[in-house]
Coordinates of N, CA and C in Angstrom, one line a residue:
Chain K
A1 N -9.2 -21.0 -18.1 CA -8.3 -22.2 -18.0 C -8.7 -23.0 -17.4
Q2 N -7.8 -24.6 -18.0 CA -8.1 -25.5 -17.5 C -7.0 -26.7 -16.8
S3 N -7.0 -27.4 -16.2 CA -6.3 -27.7 -15.2 C -6.7 -29.1 -14.9
V4 N -5.7 -30.2 -14.6 CA -5.9 -31.8 -13.8 C -4.9 -32.3 -12.9
T5 N -5.2 -32.1 -11.9 CA -4.0 -32.5 -10.9 C -4.7 -34.7 -10.6
Q6 N -3.7 -34.9 -10.5 CA -3.9 -36.4 -10.2 C -3.3 -36.7 -9.4
L7 N -3.7 -37.0 -8.1 CA -2.9 -37.5 -6.8 C -2.2 -38.8 -6.9
G8 N -0.9 -38.9 -6.5 CA -0.4 -39.5 -6.1 C 0.0 -40.7 -7.2
S9 N 1.7 -39.8 -7.6 CA 2.2 -40.4 -9.1 C 2.5 -41.6 -9.0
H10 N 2.1 -42.2 -7.9 CA 2.6 -43.9 -7.9 C 1.6 -44.3 -7.1
V11 N 0.9 -45.7 -6.9 CA -0.4 -46.2 -6.9 C 0.1 -48.1 -6.9
S12 N 0.4 -48.8 -6.0 CA 0.2 -49.8 -5.9 C -0.8 -50.8 -5.0
V13 N -1.3 -51.6 -5.6 CA -2.6 -52.5 -5.3 C -1.9 -54.2 -5.7
S14 N -2.8 -54.8 -4.7 CA -2.6 -56.1 -5.2 C -3.5 -57.0 -6.2
E15 N -3.0 -57.8 -6.1 CA -3.9 -58.4 -7.6 C -5.5 -59.2 -7.4
G16 N -6.4 -58.4 -8.2 CA -7.8 -58.5 -7.0 C -8.3 -57.9 -6.9
A17 N -7.0 -56.8 -6.0 CA -8.1 -55.7 -5.2 C -8.5 -54.4 -5.6
L18 N -9.2 -53.7 -5.0 CA -10.1 -52.5 -6.4 C -8.6 -51.4 -6.6
V19 N -8.8 -50.7 -7.7 CA -8.0 -49.8 -8.4 C -8.6 -48.4 -8.0
L20 N -8.4 -47.6 -7.4 CA -8.4 -46.5 -7.4 C -7.8 -45.5 -7.6
L21 N -8.2 -44.6 -8.7 CA -7.0 -43.2 -9.2 C -7.6 -42.3 -9.5
R22 N -6.9 -41.4 -8.9 CA -7.8 -40.2 -8.2 C -7.4 -39.0 -9.9
C23 N -8.4 -38.3 -10.2 CA -8.4 -36.9 -10.8 C -9.0 -36.0 -10.5
N24 N -8.8 -34.5 -11.0 CA -9.4 -33.5 -10.1 C -9.1 -32.3 -11.3
Y25 N -10.1 -31.8 -11.4 CA -10.1 -31.0 -12.9 C -10.7 -29.7 -11.9
S26 N -10.2 -28.4 -12.8 CA -10.0 -27.3 -13.1 C -10.7 -26.7 -14.2
S27 N -12.5 -26.3 -14.4 CA -11.9 -25.6 -16.0 C -13.5 -24.6 -15.8
S28 N -13.2 -23.2 -16.8 CA -14.3 -21.9 -16.5 C -15.6 -22.6 -17.4
V29 N -15.2 -23.5 -18.3 CA -16.8 -24.0 -18.6 C -16.7 -25.3 -18.6
P30 N -17.7 -26.2 -19.0 CA -18.2 -27.6 -19.0 C -17.5 -28.3 -19.8
P31 N -16.8 -29.6 -18.7 CA -15.6 -29.9 -19.6 C -16.1 -31.1 -20.8
Y32 N -14.9 -31.9 -21.7 CA -15.1 -33.2 -21.6 C -13.6 -33.5 -20.8
L33 N -13.8 -34.9 -20.3 CA -12.8 -35.4 -19.5 C -12.8 -37.2 -20.3
F34 N -11.0 -37.1 -20.2 CA -10.8 -38.2 -20.4 C -9.8 -39.2 -19.8
W35 N -9.7 -40.4 -19.8 CA -8.7 -40.8 -19.4 C -7.9 -42.2 -20.4
Y36 N -6.4 -42.0 -20.2 CA -5.5 -42.5 -21.0 C -4.7 -43.3 -20.3
V37 N -4.9 -44.2 -20.5 CA -3.4 -45.3 -20.2 C -2.3 -45.7 -21.6
Q38 N -1.4 -45.5 -20.7 CA 0.1 -45.6 -21.5 C 1.1 -46.9 -20.8
Y39 N 1.4 -47.8 -21.8 CA 2.1 -49.4 -21.0 C 3.6 -48.6 -22.3
P40 N 4.5 -48.9 -21.5 CA 5.9 -49.1 -20.9 C 5.9 -49.3 -23.1
N41 N 7.3 -47.4 -23.8 CA 7.3 -47.7 -25.0 C 6.1 -48.2 -26.2
Q42 N 5.2 -47.5 -25.2 CA 3.9 -47.5 -26.2 C 3.4 -45.8 -26.4
G43 N 2.3 -45.9 -26.8 CA 1.2 -44.5 -27.0 C 0.3 -44.5 -26.3
L44 N -0.2 -43.5 -26.6 CA -1.0 -43.7 -25.2 C -3.1 -44.3 -25.9
Q45 N -3.4 -44.8 -25.3 CA -4.7 -45.6 -25.5 C -5.8 -45.1 -24.7
L46 N -7.0 -44.3 -25.5 CA -7.5 -44.2 -24.5 C -8.9 -44.9 -24.0
L47 N -9.1 -45.1 -23.1 CA -9.7 -45.8 -22.2 C -11.2 -45.3 -21.9
L48 N -11.7 -44.3 -21.4 CA -12.8 -43.9 -21.6 C -13.4 -42.5 -21.3
K49 N -14.4 -41.4 -21.5 CA -14.5 -40.4 -22.4 C -15.7 -39.7 -20.8
Y50 N -15.7 -39.1 -21.2 CA -16.8 -38.1 -20.7 C -17.2 -37.0 -21.0
T51 N -18.4 -36.6 -22.0 CA -18.2 -36.0 -23.0 C -20.1 -35.0 -22.8
S52 N -20.5 -35.3 -21.8 CA -21.9 -34.0 -20.8 C -22.9 -35.1 -20.8
A53 N -22.6 -36.3 -21.4 CA -23.9 -37.4 -21.3 C -24.1 -38.2 -19.4
A54 N -24.0 -39.1 -19.9 CA -24.1 -40.1 -18.4 C -22.7 -39.7 -17.9
T55 N -22.9 -39.3 -16.5 CA -21.9 -39.1 -15.4 C -21.4 -40.3 -15.4
L56 N -21.5 -41.2 -15.4 CA -20.4 -43.1 -14.8 C -20.7 -43.3 -16.6
V57 N -19.2 -43.6 -16.3 CA -18.9 -43.9 -17.6 C -18.2 -45.3 -17.8
K58 N -18.2 -46.2 -18.5 CA -17.7 -47.4 -18.6 C -16.3 -47.5 -19.9
G59 N -15.9 -47.9 -19.2 CA -14.4 -47.5 -20.5 C -14.2 -49.6 -20.8
I60 N -12.9 -49.4 -21.3 CA -11.7 -50.8 -21.7 C -11.6 -51.4 -20.6
N61 N -11.6 -52.3 -20.8 CA -10.7 -53.6 -19.9 C -11.3 -53.4 -18.2
G62 N -12.6 -52.9 -18.2 CA -13.0 -52.9 -16.6 C -13.5 -51.7 -16.1
F63 N -12.6 -50.9 -16.5 CA -12.8 -49.8 -16.4 C -13.6 -48.8 -16.3
E64 N -13.9 -48.0 -14.8 CA -15.1 -47.3 -15.6 C -14.8 -45.7 -14.1
A65 N -15.2 -44.3 -14.9 CA -14.9 -43.4 -13.6 C -16.6 -42.7 -13.9
E66 N -16.3 -41.9 -12.8 CA -17.8 -41.0 -12.6 C -17.6 -39.5 -12.5
F67 N -18.1 -38.4 -12.9 CA -18.5 -37.3 -12.9 C -18.9 -37.0 -11.8
K68 N -18.5 -36.1 -11.2 CA -18.8 -35.5 -10.2 C -18.6 -33.7 -10.3
K69 N -19.8 -33.1 -10.8 CA -19.0 -32.3 -10.5 C -19.4 -31.1 -9.7
S70 N -19.8 -31.4 -8.4 CA -19.7 -30.6 -7.2 C -18.1 -31.0 -6.6
E71 N -17.6 -32.0 -6.8 CA -15.9 -31.9 -6.4 C -15.4 -32.2 -7.6
T72 N -16.0 -32.0 -8.4 CA -14.7 -31.6 -9.6 C -13.9 -32.7 -9.7
S73 N -14.5 -33.8 -9.4 CA -13.4 -34.9 -10.2 C -13.7 -36.1 -10.8
F74 N -13.0 -37.2 -11.5 CA -13.4 -37.7 -12.0 C -12.5 -38.7 -11.9
H75 N -12.7 -39.8 -11.1 CA -12.3 -40.9 -10.8 C -11.9 -42.1 -11.2
L76 N -11.1 -42.5 -11.6 CA -11.3 -44.0 -11.9 C -10.9 -45.3 -11.5
T77 N -11.7 -46.3 -11.8 CA -11.7 -47.4 -10.6 C -12.2 -48.6 -11.1
K78 N -11.6 -49.7 -10.8 CA -11.7 -51.1 -11.5 C -12.0 -51.9 -10.0
P79 N -13.1 -52.8 -10.1 CA -13.0 -53.4 -8.7 C -12.2 -54.6 -8.4
S80 N -11.4 -54.8 -10.0 CA -10.4 -56.2 -9.7 C -9.3 -56.1 -10.4
A81 N -8.1 -55.8 -10.1 CA -6.8 -55.2 -10.6 C -6.1 -56.9 -10.9
H82 N -5.4 -56.1 -12.3 CA -4.7 -57.5 -12.7 C -3.8 -57.0 -13.4
M83 N -2.8 -58.2 -13.5 CA -1.4 -57.8 -13.6 C -1.2 -57.1 -14.7
S84 N -2.1 -57.3 -16.1 CA -1.7 -56.5 -16.8 C -2.3 -55.3 -16.9
D85 N -3.2 -54.5 -15.9 CA -3.2 -53.6 -15.5 C -1.9 -52.4 -15.5
A86 N -1.1 -53.0 -14.9 CA 0.3 -52.1 -14.3 C 0.7 -51.3 -15.7
A87 N 0.5 -49.9 -15.4 CA 0.8 -49.2 -16.4 C 0.6 -47.9 -16.0
E88 N 1.2 -46.4 -16.6 CA 0.6 -45.6 -16.4 C -0.4 -44.7 -16.9
Y89 N -1.9 -44.0 -15.9 CA -2.6 -43.6 -15.9 C -2.8 -41.8 -16.2
F90 N -3.1 -41.1 -16.9 CA -3.5 -39.8 -17.6 C -4.7 -39.9 -17.4
C91 N -5.4 -38.5 -16.9 CA -6.8 -38.1 -17.1 C -5.8 -36.5 -17.8
A92 N -7.5 -36.6 -18.5 CA -6.9 -35.5 -19.7 C -8.3 -34.3 -19.4
V93 N -8.1 -33.1 -19.9 CA -9.8 -32.0 -19.8 C -9.7 -31.4 -21.3
T94 N -10.9 -31.6 -21.7 CA -10.5 -30.0 -23.0 C -11.6 -29.6 -22.5
P95 N -12.4 -28.2 -23.1 CA -13.4 -27.3 -22.8 C -14.5 -28.0 -23.5
T96 N -15.9 -28.2 -23.1 CA -16.9 -28.4 -24.1 C -16.5 -27.6 -25.5
P97 N -16.5 -28.2 -26.6 CA -16.7 -27.9 -28.2 C -17.6 -26.9 -28.0
N98 N -17.3 -25.8 -28.7 CA -17.8 -24.5 -28.9 C -18.0 -23.5 -27.5
Y99 N -17.5 -23.9 -26.4 CA -17.4 -23.0 -25.3 C -15.7 -22.7 -25.7
G100 N -15.9 -21.3 -25.5 CA -14.8 -19.9 -25.6 C -13.7 -20.4 -27.2
G101 N -14.1 -20.9 -28.1 CA -13.6 -21.4 -29.2 C -12.6 -22.4 -29.5
S102 N -13.3 -23.2 -28.3 CA -12.4 -24.4 -27.7 C -11.7 -25.6 -28.9
Q103 N -10.8 -26.1 -29.3 CA -10.5 -27.0 -30.2 C -10.0 -28.3 -30.0
G104 N -10.3 -28.7 -28.7 CA -10.5 -29.7 -28.5 C -8.6 -30.4 -27.7
N105 N -7.9 -29.4 -28.0 CA -6.9 -30.0 -27.4 C -6.8 -30.4 -26.4
L106 N -5.8 -31.0 -25.9 CA -5.9 -32.1 -24.4 C -5.5 -31.2 -23.2
I107 N -5.1 -30.6 -21.9 CA -4.8 -30.8 -21.2 C -4.8 -32.3 -19.7
F108 N -3.0 -32.5 -19.8 CA -3.3 -33.7 -18.6 C -2.6 -33.3 -17.7
G109 N -3.2 -34.8 -17.1 CA -2.8 -34.4 -15.8 C -0.9 -34.8 -15.7
K110 N -0.1 -35.4 -14.6 CA 1.2 -35.6 -14.5 C 1.0 -36.9 -14.5
G111 N 0.1 -37.9 -14.0 CA 0.3 -39.3 -14.5 C 0.3 -40.1 -13.4
T112 N -0.2 -41.2 -13.5 CA -0.3 -42.1 -11.9 C 0.3 -43.7 -12.5
K113 N 1.8 -43.7 -12.0 CA 1.8 -45.2 -12.0 C 1.7 -45.9 -11.4
L114 N 0.7 -47.4 -12.1 CA 0.6 -48.2 -11.3 C 0.8 -49.6 -10.9
S115 N 1.0 -50.2 -9.8 CA 1.7 -51.0 -9.8 C 0.8 -52.0 -9.4
V116 N 0.6 -53.3 -9.8 CA -0.1 -54.4 -9.3 C 0.8 -56.0 -9.1
K117 N 0.6 -56.1 -7.7 CA 1.5 -57.2 -7.1 C 0.6 -58.3 -7.0
P118 N 1.8 -59.3 -7.5 CA 0.9 -60.7 -6.7 C 0.3 -61.4 -6.1
Chain W
D1 N -3.9 -51.3 -32.4 CA -3.3 -50.1 -33.2 C -4.0 -49.5 -33.3
S2 N -3.9 -47.7 -33.0 CA -4.9 -46.7 -33.1 C -5.1 -46.3 -34.3
G3 N -4.1 -46.7 -35.9 CA -4.4 -46.3 -36.9 C -3.5 -44.8 -37.3
V4 N -3.1 -44.5 -36.5 CA -2.2 -43.7 -36.6 C -0.8 -44.0 -36.7
T5 N -0.4 -43.2 -37.6 CA 1.3 -43.5 -37.7 C 2.4 -42.5 -38.1
Q6 N 3.4 -43.0 -37.2 CA 4.6 -41.9 -36.8 C 6.1 -42.4 -37.1
T7 N 6.5 -41.4 -38.1 CA 7.6 -42.1 -38.4 C 8.9 -40.8 -38.1
P8 N 10.3 -40.8 -38.1 CA 11.0 -42.0 -37.4 C 10.3 -42.5 -36.0
K9 N 10.6 -43.8 -35.4 CA 10.0 -44.1 -34.1 C 11.3 -43.7 -33.5
H10 N 12.8 -43.6 -33.8 CA 13.8 -43.1 -32.7 C 14.8 -41.9 -33.7
L11 N 15.2 -41.1 -33.0 CA 15.6 -39.6 -33.7 C 16.5 -39.9 -32.9
I12 N 18.5 -39.8 -33.6 CA 19.0 -39.3 -32.3 C 20.2 -38.4 -33.6
T13 N 20.0 -36.9 -32.5 CA 20.8 -36.1 -34.0 C 21.4 -35.4 -31.9
A14 N 22.2 -34.2 -33.0 CA 23.2 -33.4 -32.3 C 22.4 -32.2 -31.9
T15 N 22.6 -31.2 -31.1 CA 23.0 -30.1 -30.7 C 23.2 -29.0 -31.8
G16 N 21.7 -28.1 -32.2 CA 22.0 -27.3 -33.4 C 21.6 -28.1 -34.6
Q17 N 21.0 -29.1 -34.6 CA 20.4 -29.6 -35.9 C 19.1 -29.7 -36.2
R18 N 18.1 -29.1 -37.3 CA 16.9 -29.5 -37.5 C 16.4 -30.9 -37.8
V19 N 15.3 -31.4 -37.2 CA 14.7 -32.7 -37.4 C 13.3 -32.0 -37.8
T20 N 13.0 -33.6 -38.6 CA 11.2 -33.3 -39.4 C 10.7 -34.7 -38.6
L21 N 9.5 -34.9 -37.8 CA 9.0 -35.8 -37.2 C 7.7 -35.9 -38.9
R22 N 7.3 -37.1 -38.7 CA 6.4 -37.1 -39.7 C 5.1 -37.7 -39.1
C23 N 3.5 -37.1 -39.0 CA 2.3 -38.1 -38.7 C 1.6 -38.6 -39.6
S24 N 0.8 -39.8 -39.9 CA 0.0 -39.9 -40.9 C -1.5 -40.5 -39.5
P25 N -2.4 -39.4 -40.2 CA -3.9 -39.6 -38.9 C -4.8 -40.4 -39.4
R26 N -5.6 -41.2 -38.5 CA -6.5 -42.0 -39.0 C -7.2 -42.0 -40.5
S27 N -7.7 -42.7 -41.0 CA -8.0 -42.7 -42.1 C -9.9 -41.5 -41.8
G28 N -10.1 -40.3 -42.6 CA -10.8 -40.1 -42.3 C -11.1 -38.7 -41.0
D29 N -10.0 -38.6 -40.6 CA -9.5 -37.2 -39.2 C -9.3 -36.2 -39.9
L30 N -9.7 -34.9 -39.6 CA -9.4 -34.0 -40.0 C -8.0 -33.6 -39.1
S31 N -8.3 -33.5 -37.5 CA -7.4 -32.7 -37.2 C -6.2 -33.8 -36.7
V32 N -5.0 -33.0 -36.7 CA -4.2 -33.2 -35.9 C -3.5 -32.8 -34.9
Y33 N -3.0 -33.5 -33.8 CA -2.3 -32.9 -32.3 C -1.2 -33.4 -32.5
W34 N -0.1 -32.6 -31.9 CA 1.4 -32.5 -31.6 C 1.3 -32.3 -30.3
Y35 N 1.9 -33.4 -29.3 CA 2.2 -33.2 -27.9 C 3.4 -34.0 -27.7
Q36 N 4.1 -33.3 -26.6 CA 5.4 -33.7 -26.6 C 5.4 -34.0 -24.6
Q37 N 6.2 -35.6 -24.7 CA 6.4 -36.0 -23.5 C 7.3 -35.9 -22.8
S38 N 7.7 -34.9 -21.9 CA 9.5 -35.4 -20.8 C 9.2 -35.4 -19.6
L39 N 10.2 -35.8 -18.9 CA 10.0 -36.2 -17.9 C 10.3 -35.3 -16.8
D40 N 10.4 -33.5 -17.2 CA 9.9 -32.8 -16.4 C 9.1 -32.0 -16.6
Q41 N 8.4 -32.2 -17.6 CA 7.3 -31.2 -18.0 C 6.2 -32.4 -17.9
G42 N 6.2 -33.7 -18.0 CA 4.9 -34.4 -18.7 C 4.3 -34.0 -19.7
L43 N 2.8 -34.2 -20.4 CA 2.6 -34.0 -21.6 C 1.9 -32.9 -21.8
Q44 N 2.6 -32.3 -22.8 CA 1.5 -31.1 -22.8 C 1.6 -30.5 -24.5
F45 N 0.7 -30.1 -24.6 CA 0.1 -30.2 -25.8 C 0.9 -28.8 -26.9
L46 N 1.5 -29.0 -28.4 CA 2.3 -28.3 -29.0 C 1.3 -27.0 -29.7
I47 N 0.4 -28.2 -30.8 CA -0.2 -27.5 -32.1 C -0.9 -28.5 -31.9
Q48 N -2.3 -27.2 -32.8 CA -2.7 -28.5 -33.6 C -3.7 -27.8 -34.7
Y49 N -3.6 -29.4 -35.9 CA -4.2 -28.2 -37.3 C -5.5 -28.9 -37.5
Y50 N -5.8 -27.9 -38.3 CA -7.3 -29.2 -38.6 C -7.6 -28.8 -40.4
N51 N -8.0 -30.0 -41.1 CA -7.7 -29.2 -42.6 C -7.0 -28.6 -43.6
G52 N -5.6 -28.7 -42.8 CA -4.7 -28.1 -43.1 C -4.6 -26.7 -42.7
E53 N -5.3 -26.1 -41.4 CA -5.0 -25.0 -41.0 C -4.7 -24.7 -39.7
E54 N -4.1 -24.2 -39.0 CA -3.2 -24.2 -37.7 C -4.9 -23.5 -37.1
R55 N -4.9 -24.1 -35.8 CA -5.9 -24.2 -35.3 C -5.9 -23.5 -33.3
A56 N -5.1 -24.2 -33.2 CA -4.5 -23.3 -31.7 C -2.9 -24.1 -31.1
K57 N -2.8 -23.3 -30.7 CA -0.9 -23.6 -30.4 C -1.1 -23.7 -29.0
G58 N -0.2 -24.5 -28.3 CA 0.1 -24.6 -26.7 C 1.5 -23.9 -26.7
N59 N 2.5 -24.8 -25.9 CA 3.7 -24.5 -25.4 C 4.7 -24.7 -26.2
I60 N 4.3 -24.4 -27.5 CA 5.5 -24.9 -28.8 C 6.6 -23.4 -28.6
L61 N 7.7 -24.3 -28.2 CA 8.8 -22.9 -28.8 C 8.5 -22.3 -30.5
E62 N 9.6 -21.1 -29.9 CA 9.4 -20.2 -31.8 C 10.1 -21.5 -32.3
R63 N 11.6 -22.1 -32.2 CA 12.0 -23.0 -33.0 C 11.2 -24.3 -33.4
F64 N 9.8 -24.6 -33.1 CA 9.2 -25.6 -33.4 C 8.5 -24.8 -34.8
S65 N 8.1 -25.7 -35.8 CA 7.2 -25.0 -36.2 C 6.2 -26.4 -36.4
A66 N 4.8 -26.7 -37.1 CA 4.3 -27.7 -37.9 C 4.0 -27.2 -39.3
Q67 N 3.2 -28.5 -40.0 CA 2.1 -27.8 -41.5 C 1.4 -29.1 -41.6
Q68 N 0.0 -28.8 -41.9 CA -0.6 -30.0 -42.5 C -0.9 -30.2 -43.4
F69 N -0.3 -30.7 -44.5 CA -0.4 -31.0 -46.1 C -1.7 -31.6 -46.6
P70 N -2.1 -31.1 -47.7 CA -3.5 -31.4 -48.3 C -3.7 -33.2 -48.7
D71 N -2.6 -33.9 -48.2 CA -3.3 -35.2 -48.0 C -3.4 -35.5 -46.4
L72 N -3.5 -34.4 -45.7 CA -3.8 -34.4 -44.1 C -2.7 -34.8 -43.4
H73 N -1.4 -35.5 -43.7 CA -0.2 -35.4 -42.7 C 0.2 -34.4 -41.9
S74 N 1.1 -34.8 -41.7 CA 1.3 -33.0 -40.3 C 3.0 -33.9 -40.2
E75 N 3.6 -32.1 -40.5 CA 4.9 -32.8 -40.2 C 5.3 -31.6 -39.3
L76 N 6.1 -32.0 -37.8 CA 6.6 -30.7 -36.7 C 7.9 -30.7 -37.0
N77 N 8.8 -29.8 -37.2 CA 9.9 -29.4 -37.9 C 10.1 -28.5 -36.0
L78 N 11.6 -29.0 -35.8 CA 12.1 -28.6 -34.5 C 14.1 -28.4 -35.3
S79 N 14.0 -26.7 -35.2 CA 15.5 -26.7 -35.0 C 16.1 -25.8 -34.3
S80 N 17.5 -25.7 -34.4 CA 18.4 -25.1 -33.4 C 18.0 -26.0 -31.8
L81 N 18.1 -27.2 -32.1 CA 17.7 -28.4 -31.6 C 18.6 -27.8 -30.0
E82 N 18.1 -28.4 -28.6 CA 19.1 -28.1 -27.6 C 18.6 -29.7 -26.7
L83 N 19.9 -29.8 -25.6 CA 19.7 -31.0 -25.0 C 18.3 -31.0 -24.3
G84 N 18.0 -30.2 -24.2 CA 16.3 -30.0 -23.3 C 15.3 -30.2 -24.1
D85 N 15.4 -30.9 -25.5 CA 14.3 -31.0 -27.3 C 13.8 -32.5 -26.7
S86 N 15.5 -33.3 -26.0 CA 14.9 -34.7 -25.9 C 14.1 -34.9 -25.2
A87 N 12.8 -35.6 -25.5 CA 11.8 -36.0 -25.3 C 10.9 -37.2 -26.5
L88 N 9.9 -38.0 -26.1 CA 8.5 -37.9 -26.5 C 8.2 -37.4 -27.1
Y89 N 7.9 -37.6 -28.7 CA 6.6 -36.9 -29.5 C 5.5 -37.2 -30.0
F90 N 4.4 -36.8 -29.5 CA 3.0 -37.8 -30.0 C 2.2 -36.8 -30.9
C91 N 1.8 -37.6 -32.0 CA 1.0 -36.9 -32.5 C 0.0 -37.6 -32.5
A92 N -1.6 -37.1 -32.4 CA -2.9 -37.6 -32.3 C -3.5 -37.4 -33.2
S93 N -4.9 -37.4 -33.5 CA -5.3 -37.6 -34.4 C -7.2 -37.4 -34.1
S94 N -7.8 -36.4 -34.9 CA -9.6 -36.6 -34.1 C -10.6 -36.2 -35.5
R95 N -11.9 -36.5 -35.6 CA -12.4 -36.7 -36.2 C -13.4 -35.2 -36.3
D96 N -12.9 -34.5 -35.4 CA -13.2 -32.9 -35.3 C -12.5 -32.8 -34.3
R97 N -12.3 -31.0 -33.7 CA -12.5 -30.8 -33.1 C -13.4 -31.0 -31.3
G98 N -12.1 -31.9 -30.5 CA -13.5 -32.1 -29.1 C -13.5 -33.9 -29.2
G99 N -13.2 -34.3 -30.2 CA -14.0 -35.7 -30.6 C -12.6 -36.2 -29.4
E100 N -13.2 -37.7 -29.5 CA -11.8 -38.3 -28.7 C -10.5 -38.2 -30.0
Q101 N -9.4 -38.3 -29.2 CA -8.2 -38.7 -29.9 C -7.5 -40.1 -29.9
Y102 N -6.7 -40.6 -31.2 CA -6.0 -42.0 -30.8 C -4.4 -41.6 -31.6
F103 N -3.6 -41.5 -30.1 CA -2.3 -41.2 -30.6 C -1.5 -42.2 -32.0
G104 N -0.7 -41.7 -31.5 CA 0.2 -42.7 -33.1 C 1.1 -43.1 -31.4
P105 N 2.1 -44.1 -32.1 CA 3.3 -44.4 -30.8 C 4.1 -43.7 -30.7
G106 N 4.6 -42.4 -30.9 CA 5.7 -41.5 -31.0 C 6.9 -41.8 -31.7
T107 N 7.7 -40.9 -31.9 CA 8.6 -40.7 -31.9 C 9.8 -40.3 -30.9
R108 N 10.7 -40.6 -30.2 CA 11.4 -40.5 -29.5 C 12.7 -39.5 -29.7
L109 N 13.0 -38.9 -29.4 CA 13.7 -37.8 -29.5 C 14.8 -37.8 -28.6
T110 N 16.1 -37.9 -29.5 CA 17.3 -37.9 -28.2 C 18.3 -36.7 -29.0
V111 N 18.5 -35.6 -28.2 CA 19.8 -34.9 -28.5 C 21.0 -34.7 -27.8
T112 N 21.3 -34.8 -28.5 CA 23.4 -35.2 -27.7 C 24.5 -34.2 -28.4

């Protein structure tokens, strides 16, 4: 079974400061991991994904995440926050395809709302 | 724009009624996933279809059903609606299982 825990339902940073959103996963098989962003009244947009290649993954809008198997973590970072980064961020996990009949459906964390102060 | 379309955007209906939500996947995508987003439950996977066949089921109620048609569009049918069914319903599509999923804008269902 898979699960995702996102530490901190709300995170507030100042513009220009480091953004760190935490995600820990639990998976009985090798996982694929994703970060999605949701702006108000919109659908989810894929920021980046880990699919068992490089452990440091770069995504859109300057975001990146590092897969750490020993810590079962996949934290999202951005060196310098921008006002336009204010949104809700979701971490998601799915078993690697071909393991246990996985069909790729995503298990999401509860989300972290990021606020950016001017 | 993800390329996934959902209709309608908003739906307001009464308890006990039945509604149908529609999703058109990105061109070339064979997998369609349905998710429900509510304040108390968060984002939950409901059901997945691949090329017309049901492939996986999540926390989908028996009052809910779905299908994927030969042209690959999908419909989610919700019946005997209850107040607690009020939520955002998202459709997502991917080329195949495990691939990155592209989400539609969602249908906001309000049951009164």
